[in-house]
JSON list of C-alpha atoms in Angstrom, two decimals:
[
{"chain": "A", "resi": 1, "resn": "MET", "atom": "CA", "xyz": [22.29, 19.76, 8.36]},
{"chain": "A", "resi": 2, "resn": "LYS", "atom": "CA", "xyz": [19.18, 20.25, 10.46]},
{"chain": "A", "resi": 3, "resn": "GLU", "atom": "CA", "xyz": [16.11, 18.21, 9.59]},
{"chain": "A", "resi": 4, "resn": "GLU", "atom": "CA", "xyz": [13.25, 20.36, 8.31]},
{"chain": "A", "resi": 5, "resn": "ARG", "atom": "CA", "xyz": [10.01, 19.58, 10.11]},
{"chain": "A", "resi": 6, "resn": "VAL", "atom": "CA", "xyz": [6.57, 20.73, 9.07]},
{"chain": "A", "resi": 7, "resn": "ASN", "atom": "CA", "xyz": [3.99, 21.10, 11.82]},
{"chain": "A", "resi": 8, "resn": "THR", "atom": "CA", "xyz": [1.15, 19.07, 10.34]},
{"chain": "A", "resi": 9, "resn": "GLY", "atom": "CA", "xyz": [-0.82, 19.73, 13.51]},
{"chain": "A", "resi": 10, "resn": "ALA", "atom": "CA", "xyz": [-0.71, 23.49, 12.94]},
{"chain": "A", "resi": 11, "resn": "PRO", "atom": "CA", "xyz": [-4.16, 25.09, 12.66]},
{"chain": "A", "resi": 12, "resn": "GLY", "atom": "CA", "xyz": [-3.52, 26.35, 9.11]},
{"chain": "A", "resi": 13, "resn": "PHE", "atom": "CA", "xyz": [-2.47, 22.92, 7.91]},
{"chain": "A", "resi": 14, "resn": "ARG", "atom": "CA", "xyz": [-5.50, 21.25, 9.54]},
{"chain": "A", "resi": 15, "resn": "GLN", "atom": "CA", "xyz": [-7.85, 23.89, 8.11]},
{"chain": "A", "resi": 16, "resn": "TYR", "atom": "CA", "xyz": [-6.47, 23.36, 4.60]},
{"chain": "A", "resi": 17, "resn": "ILE", "atom": "CA", "xyz": [-6.87, 19.59, 4.88]},
{"chain": "A", "resi": 18, "resn": "ASP", "atom": "CA", "xyz": [-10.36, 19.90, 6.39]},
{"chain": "A", "resi": 19, "resn": "ALA", "atom": "CA", "xyz": [-11.47, 22.28, 3.60]},
{"chain": "A", "resi": 20, "resn": "CYS", "atom": "CA", "xyz": [-10.40, 19.88, 0.84]},
{"chain": "A", "resi": 21, "resn": "GLN", "atom": "CA", "xyz": [-13.01, 17.59, -0.62]},
{"chain": "A", "resi": 22, "resn": "VAL", "atom": "CA", "xyz": [-11.77, 14.04, -1.12]},
{"chain": "A", "resi": 23, "resn": "GLU", "atom": "CA", "xyz": [-13.55, 10.74, -1.24]},
{"chain": "A", "resi": 24, "resn": "LEU", "atom": "CA", "xyz": [-12.29, 8.33, 1.36]},
{"chain": "A", "resi": 25, "resn": "SER", "atom": "CA", "xyz": [-12.13, 4.67, 0.48]},
{"chain": "A", "resi": 26, "resn": "GLN", "atom": "CA", "xyz": [-13.61, 2.53, 3.26]},
{"chain": "A", "resi": 27, "resn": "GLU", "atom": "CA", "xyz": [-10.89, -0.01, 2.54]},
{"chain": "A", "resi": 28, "resn": "GLN", "atom": "CA", "xyz": [-8.19, 2.60, 3.21]},
{"chain": "A", "resi": 29, "resn": "VAL", "atom": "CA", "xyz": [-9.95, 3.71, 6.40]},
{"chain": "A", "resi": 30, "resn": "GLU", "atom": "CA", "xyz": [-10.28, 0.11, 7.61]},
{"chain": "A", "resi": 31, "resn": "GLN", "atom": "CA", "xyz": [-6.58, -0.52, 6.90]},
{"chain": "A", "resi": 32, "resn": "GLU", "atom": "CA", "xyz": [-5.68, 2.60, 8.87]},
{"chain": "A", "resi": 33, "resn": "ILE", "atom": "CA", "xyz": [-7.93, 1.50, 11.75]},
{"chain": "A", "resi": 34, "resn": "SER", "atom": "CA", "xyz": [-6.13, -1.86, 11.79]},
{"chain": "A", "resi": 35, "resn": "ALA", "atom": "CA", "xyz": [-2.76, -0.12, 11.92]},
{"chain": "A", "resi": 36, "resn": "ILE", "atom": "CA", "xyz": [-3.91, 2.14, 14.78]},
{"chain": "A", "resi": 37, "resn": "LEU", "atom": "CA", "xyz": [-5.30, -0.82, 16.73]},
{"chain": "A", "resi": 38, "resn": "CYS", "atom": "CA", "xyz": [-2.05, -2.72, 16.21]},
{"chain": "A", "resi": 39, "resn": "GLU", "atom": "CA", "xyz": [-0.09, 0.26, 17.51]},
{"chain": "A", "resi": 40, "resn": "ILE", "atom": "CA", "xyz": [-2.36, 0.51, 20.57]},
{"chain": "A", "resi": 41, "resn": "GLN", "atom": "CA", "xyz": [-2.00, -3.19, 21.21]},
{"chain": "A", "resi": 42, "resn": "CYS", "atom": "CA", "xyz": [1.81, -3.06, 20.98]},
{"chain": "A", "resi": 43, "resn": "ARG", "atom": "CA", "xyz": [2.04, 0.02, 23.17]},
{"chain": "A", "resi": 44, "resn": "ARG", "atom": "CA", "xyz": [-0.18, -1.52, 25.87]},
{"chain": "A", "resi": 45, "resn": "ARG", "atom": "CA", "xyz": [1.70, -4.82, 25.78]},
{"chain": "A", "resi": 46, "resn": "TYR", "atom": "CA", "xyz": [5.01, -2.97, 26.24]},
{"chain": "A", "resi": 47, "resn": "GLU", "atom": "CA", "xyz": [3.53, -0.94, 29.09]},
{"chain": "A", "resi": 48, "resn": "MET", "atom": "CA", "xyz": [2.34, -4.12, 30.80]},
{"chain": "A", "resi": 49, "resn": "LEU", "atom": "CA", "xyz": [5.65, -5.85, 30.17]},
{"chain": "A", "resi": 50, "resn": "GLU", "atom": "CA", "xyz": [7.44, -2.93, 31.84]},
{"chain": "A", "resi": 51, "resn": "ARG", "atom": "CA", "xyz": [5.21, -3.51, 34.88]},
{"chain": "A", "resi": 52, "resn": "GLY", "atom": "CA", "xyz": [6.08, -7.20, 34.84]},
{"chain": "A", "resi": 53, "resn": "CYS", "atom": "CA", "xyz": [2.78, -8.66, 33.63]},
{"chain": "A", "resi": 54, "resn": "LEU", "atom": "CA", "xyz": [0.99, -9.51, 30.41]},
{"chain": "A", "resi": 55, "resn": "PRO", "atom": "CA", "xyz": [-2.75, -9.47, 29.65]},
{"chain": "A", "resi": 56, "resn": "GLU", "atom": "CA", "xyz": [-4.62, -12.78, 29.58]},
{"chain": "A", "resi": 57, "resn": "ASN", "atom": "CA", "xyz": [-5.84, -11.95, 26.08]},
{"chain": "A", "resi": 58, "resn": "PRO", "atom": "CA", "xyz": [-2.79, -11.12, 23.94]},
{"chain": "A", "resi": 59, "resn": "TYR", "atom": "CA", "xyz": [-5.02, -9.55, 21.27]},
{"chain": "A", "resi": 60, "resn": "PHE", "atom": "CA", "xyz": [-6.83, -6.98, 23.40]},
{"chain": "A", "resi": 61, "resn": "PHE", "atom": "CA", "xyz": [-7.13, -3.43, 22.13]},
{"chain": "A", "resi": 62, "resn": "PHE", "atom": "CA", "xyz": [-8.88, -1.62, 24.92]},
{"chain": "A", "resi": 63, "resn": "ALA", "atom": "CA", "xyz": [-8.11, -1.18, 28.56]},
{"chain": "A", "resi": 64, "resn": "GLU", "atom": "CA", "xyz": [-9.74, -4.01, 30.44]},
{"chain": "A", "resi": 65, "resn": "GLY", "atom": "CA", "xyz": [-12.03, -3.67, 33.42]},
{"chain": "A", "resi": 66, "resn": "GLU", "atom": "CA", "xyz": [-13.05, -0.07, 32.82]},
{"chain": "A", "resi": 67, "resn": "ALA", "atom": "CA", "xyz": [-16.33, 1.24, 34.17]},
{"chain": "A", "resi": 68, "resn": "GLY", "atom": "CA", "xyz": [-18.93, 1.53, 31.42]},
{"chain": "A", "resi": 69, "resn": "GLU", "atom": "CA", "xyz": [-16.84, -0.84, 29.31]},
{"chain": "A", "resi": 70, "resn": "GLU", "atom": "CA", "xyz": [-19.17, -1.09, 26.32]},
{"chain": "A", "resi": 71, "resn": "GLN", "atom": "CA", "xyz": [-19.76, 2.66, 26.04]},
{"chain": "A", "resi": 72, "resn": "GLY", "atom": "CA", "xyz": [-16.05, 3.26, 26.58]},
{"chain": "A", "resi": 73, "resn": "ARG", "atom": "CA", "xyz": [-15.18, 0.85, 23.78]},
{"chain": "A", "resi": 74, "resn": "GLN", "atom": "CA", "xyz": [-17.67, 2.47, 21.43]},
{"chain": "A", "resi": 75, "resn": "ASP", "atom": "CA", "xyz": [-16.26, 5.90, 22.24]},
{"chain": "A", "resi": 76, "resn": "GLN", "atom": "CA", "xyz": [-12.69, 4.68, 21.68]},
{"chain": "A", "resi": 77, "resn": "MET", "atom": "CA", "xyz": [-13.64, 3.07, 18.36]},
{"chain": "A", "resi": 78, "resn": "ARG", "atom": "CA", "xyz": [-15.34, 6.29, 17.24]},
{"chain": "A", "resi": 79, "resn": "GLU", "atom": "CA", "xyz": [-12.20, 8.26, 18.10]},
{"chain": "A", "resi": 80, "resn": "ILE", "atom": "CA", "xyz": [-10.00, 5.70, 16.32]},
{"chain": "A", "resi": 81, "resn": "ARG", "atom": "CA", "xyz": [-12.21, 5.84, 13.21]},
{"chain": "A", "resi": 82, "resn": "GLU", "atom": "CA", "xyz": [-12.04, 9.66, 13.21]},
{"chain": "A", "resi": 83, "resn": "GLU", "atom": "CA", "xyz": [-8.25, 9.51, 13.57]},
{"chain": "A", "resi": 84, "resn": "ALA", "atom": "CA", "xyz": [-8.05, 6.97, 10.72]},
{"chain": "A", "resi": 85, "resn": "GLU", "atom": "CA", "xyz": [-10.24, 9.10, 8.46]},
{"chain": "A", "resi": 86, "resn": "ARG", "atom": "CA", "xyz": [-8.08, 12.18, 9.19]},
{"chain": "A", "resi": 87, "resn": "ALA", "atom": "CA", "xyz": [-4.90, 10.24, 8.42]},
{"chain": "A", "resi": 88, "resn": "VAL", "atom": "CA", "xyz": [-6.25, 8.85, 5.15]},
{"chain": "A", "resi": 89, "resn": "LYS", "atom": "CA", "xyz": [-7.62, 12.24, 4.09]},
{"chain": "A", "resi": 90, "resn": "THR", "atom": "CA", "xyz": [-4.31, 13.94, 4.92]},
{"chain": "A", "resi": 91, "resn": "ARG", "atom": "CA", "xyz": [-2.37, 11.42, 2.81]},
{"chain": "A", "resi": 92, "resn": "LEU", "atom": "CA", "xyz": [-4.80, 11.83, -0.11]},
{"chain": "A", "resi": 93, "resn": "VAL", "atom": "CA", "xyz": [-4.65, 15.63, 0.02]},
{"chain": "A", "resi": 94, "resn": "ILE", "atom": "CA", "xyz": [-0.85, 15.61, 0.22]},
{"chain": "A", "resi": 95, "resn": "GLN", "atom": "CA", "xyz": [-0.73, 13.24, -2.76]},
{"chain": "A", "resi": 96, "resn": "ARG", "atom": "CA", "xyz": [-3.07, 15.55, -4.68]},
{"chain": "A", "resi": 97, "resn": "VAL", "atom": "CA", "xyz": [-0.87, 18.56, -3.91]},
{"chain": "A", "resi": 98, "resn": "ILE", "atom": "CA", "xyz": [2.21, 16.62, -5.09]},
{"chain": "A", "resi": 99, "resn": "GLU", "atom": "CA", "xyz": [0.47, 15.86, -8.39]},
{"chain": "A", "resi": 100, "resn": "GLU", "atom": "CA", "xyz": [-1.19, 19.26, -8.92]},
{"chain": "A", "resi": 101, "resn": "GLN", "atom": "CA", "xyz": [1.93, 21.25, -8.04]},
{"chain": "A", "resi": 102, "resn": "ARG", "atom": "CA", "xyz": [4.16, 18.76, -9.87]},
{"chain": "A", "resi": 103, "resn": "ILE", "atom": "CA", "xyz": [6.42, 18.54, -6.86]},
{"chain": "A", "resi": 104, "resn": "GLN", "atom": "CA", "xyz": [9.74, 16.92, -7.70]},
{"chain": "A", "resi": 105, "resn": "VAL", "atom": "CA", "xyz": [12.97, 16.29, -5.87]},
{"chain": "A", "resi": 106, "resn": "THR", "atom": "CA", "xyz": [16.42, 16.62, -7.34]},
{"chain": "A", "resi": 107, "resn": "PRO", "atom": "CA", "xyz": [19.29, 14.19, -6.94]},
{"chain": "A", "resi": 108, "resn": "GLU", "atom": "CA", "xyz": [21.06, 16.90, -4.93]},
{"chain": "A", "resi": 109, "resn": "GLU", "atom": "CA", "xyz": [18.13, 17.19, -2.51]},
{"chain": "A", "resi": 110, "resn": "LEU", "atom": "CA", "xyz": [18.05, 13.43, -2.10]},
{"chain": "A", "resi": 111, "resn": "GLU", "atom": "CA", "xyz": [21.75, 13.28, -1.36]},
{"chain": "A", "resi": 112, "resn": "ALA", "atom": "CA", "xyz": [21.47, 16.16, 1.10]},
{"chain": "A", "resi": 113, "resn": "GLU", "atom": "CA", "xyz": [18.63, 14.35, 2.86]},
{"chain": "A", "resi": 114, "resn": "ALA", "atom": "CA", "xyz": [20.69, 11.15, 2.99]},
{"chain": "A", "resi": 115, "resn": "ARG", "atom": "CA", "xyz": [23.64, 13.07, 4.46]},
{"chain": "A", "resi": 116, "resn": "ALA", "atom": "CA", "xyz": [21.33, 14.66, 7.05]},
{"chain": "A", "resi": 117, "resn": "LEU", "atom": "CA", "xyz": [19.96, 11.22, 7.91]},
{"chain": "A", "resi": 118, "resn": "ALA", "atom": "CA", "xyz": [23.49, 9.87, 8.40]},
{"chain": "A", "resi": 119, "resn": "GLU", "atom": "CA", "xyz": [24.29, 12.82, 10.65]},
{"chain": "A", "resi": 120, "resn": "ARG", "atom": "CA", "xyz": [21.10, 12.46, 12.71]},
{"chain": "A", "resi": 121, "resn": "LYS", "atom": "CA", "xyz": [21.66, 8.73, 13.18]},
{"chain": "A", "resi": 122, "resn": "GLN", "atom": "CA", "xyz": [25.39, 9.24, 13.69]},
{"chain": "A", "resi": 123, "resn": "ILE", "atom": "CA", "xyz": [26.30, 6.61, 11.12]},
{"chain": "A", "resi": 124, "resn": "PRO", "atom": "CA", "xyz": [28.62, 6.83, 8.12]},
{"chain": "A", "resi": 125, "resn": "PHE", "atom": "CA", "xyz": [27.12, 8.33, 4.97]},
{"chain": "A", "resi": 126, "resn": "GLU", "atom": "CA", "xyz": [28.34, 5.30, 3.00]},
{"chain": "A", "resi": 127, "resn": "MET", "atom": "CA", "xyz": [26.21, 3.03, 5.18]},
{"chain": "A", "resi": 128, "resn": "VAL", "atom": "CA", "xyz": [23.12, 5.12, 4.44]},
{"chain": "A", "resi": 129, "resn": "ARG", "atom": "CA", "xyz": [23.94, 5.11, 0.71]},
{"chain": "A", "resi": 130, "resn": "ASP", "atom": "CA", "xyz": [24.42, 1.32, 0.75]},
{"chain": "A", "resi": 131, "resn": "PHE", "atom": "CA", "xyz": [21.11, 0.87, 2.55]},
{"chain": "A", "resi": 132, "resn": "LEU", "atom": "CA", "xyz": [19.08, 3.29, 0.39]},
{"chain": "A", "resi": 133, "resn": "GLY", "atom": "CA", "xyz": [20.83, 2.68, -2.91]},
{"chain": "A", "resi": 134, "resn": "ALA", "atom": "CA", "xyz": [23.05, 5.06, -4.83]},
{"chain": "A", "resi": 135, "resn": "ASP", "atom": "CA", "xyz": [20.09, 7.07, -6.17]},
{"chain": "A", "resi": 136, "resn": "PHE", "atom": "CA", "xyz": [18.45, 7.47, -2.72]},
{"chain": "A", "resi": 137, "resn": "ALA", "atom": "CA", "xyz": [15.07, 6.83, -4.39]},
{"chain": "A", "resi": 138, "resn": "LEU", "atom": "CA", "xyz": [13.60, 5.51, -1.13]},
{"chain": "A", "resi": 139, "resn": "LEU", "atom": "CA", "xyz": [13.76, 9.07, 0.24]},
{"chain": "A", "resi": 140, "resn": "ALA", "atom": "CA", "xyz": [11.93, 10.66, -2.69]},
{"chain": "A", "resi": 141, "resn": "GLY", "atom": "CA", "xyz": [8.40, 10.01, -1.42]},
{"chain": "A", "resi": 142, "resn": "ASP", "atom": "CA", "xyz": [9.12, 11.41, 2.03]},
{"chain": "A", "resi": 143, "resn": "LEU", "atom": "CA", "xyz": [10.81, 14.48, 0.59]},
{"chain": "A", "resi": 144, "resn": "LYS", "atom": "CA", "xyz": [7.90, 15.14, -1.80]},
{"chain": "A", "resi": 145, "resn": "GLU", "atom": "CA", "xyz": [5.42, 14.79, 1.07]},
{"chain": "A", "resi": 146, "resn": "ARG", "atom": "CA", "xyz": [7.43, 17.24, 3.18]},
{"chain": "A", "resi": 147, "resn": "LYS", "atom": "CA", "xyz": [7.51, 19.73, 0.29]},
{"chain": "A", "resi": 148, "resn": "ALA", "atom": "CA", "xyz": [3.73, 19.32, -0.17]},
{"chain": "A", "resi": 149, "resn": "ALA", "atom": "CA", "xyz": [3.15, 19.90, 3.55]},
{"chain": "A", "resi": 150, "resn": "THR", "atom": "CA", "xyz": [5.35, 23.01, 3.42]},
{"chain": "A", "resi": 151, "resn": "TYR", "atom": "CA", "xyz": [3.33, 24.24, 0.42]},
{"chain": "A", "resi": 152, "resn": "ILE", "atom": "CA", "xyz": [0.08, 23.64, 2.32]},
{"chain": "A", "resi": 153, "resn": "CYS", "atom": "CA", "xyz": [1.37, 25.54, 5.35]},
{"chain": "A", "resi": 154, "resn": "GLY", "atom": "CA", "xyz": [2.31, 28.42, 3.04]},
{"chain": "A", "resi": 155, "resn": "MET", "atom": "CA", "xyz": [-1.19, 28.45, 1.55]},
{"chain": "A", "resi": 156, "resn": "ALA", "atom": "CA", "xyz": [-2.97, 28.45, 4.90]}
]
């Protein structure tokens, strides 16, 4: 079974999300910023490790030694905040669509998704079932979000 992907970067999807009015919690945005900074930090550390060196400051987030460092950092933080706000808003809109459209998943859909996961990862289905549990409930949220994203793309 082929995994169904929804292009959440598609113009119609972005326009739908942008047009929705939702109140963003600063706490959620700050948590997302922290996650993004952590990802940047890990990615840069791996890149440096591949080159055979590590930064003096293991907790750096921005490229060191750049010209116009302070302005560059401010620009990067502005971009990171915008990315965090988009991510939080997208999650909130998708959750709203799930609730408003009463999106559900059936046991058959969950099992089919688990079988597709086993196939993609080239591992036995039984191993996936043991990991996820017999009811595959851990997949339900992802499947609902994918259905909501598909709905949004159809509305755009």
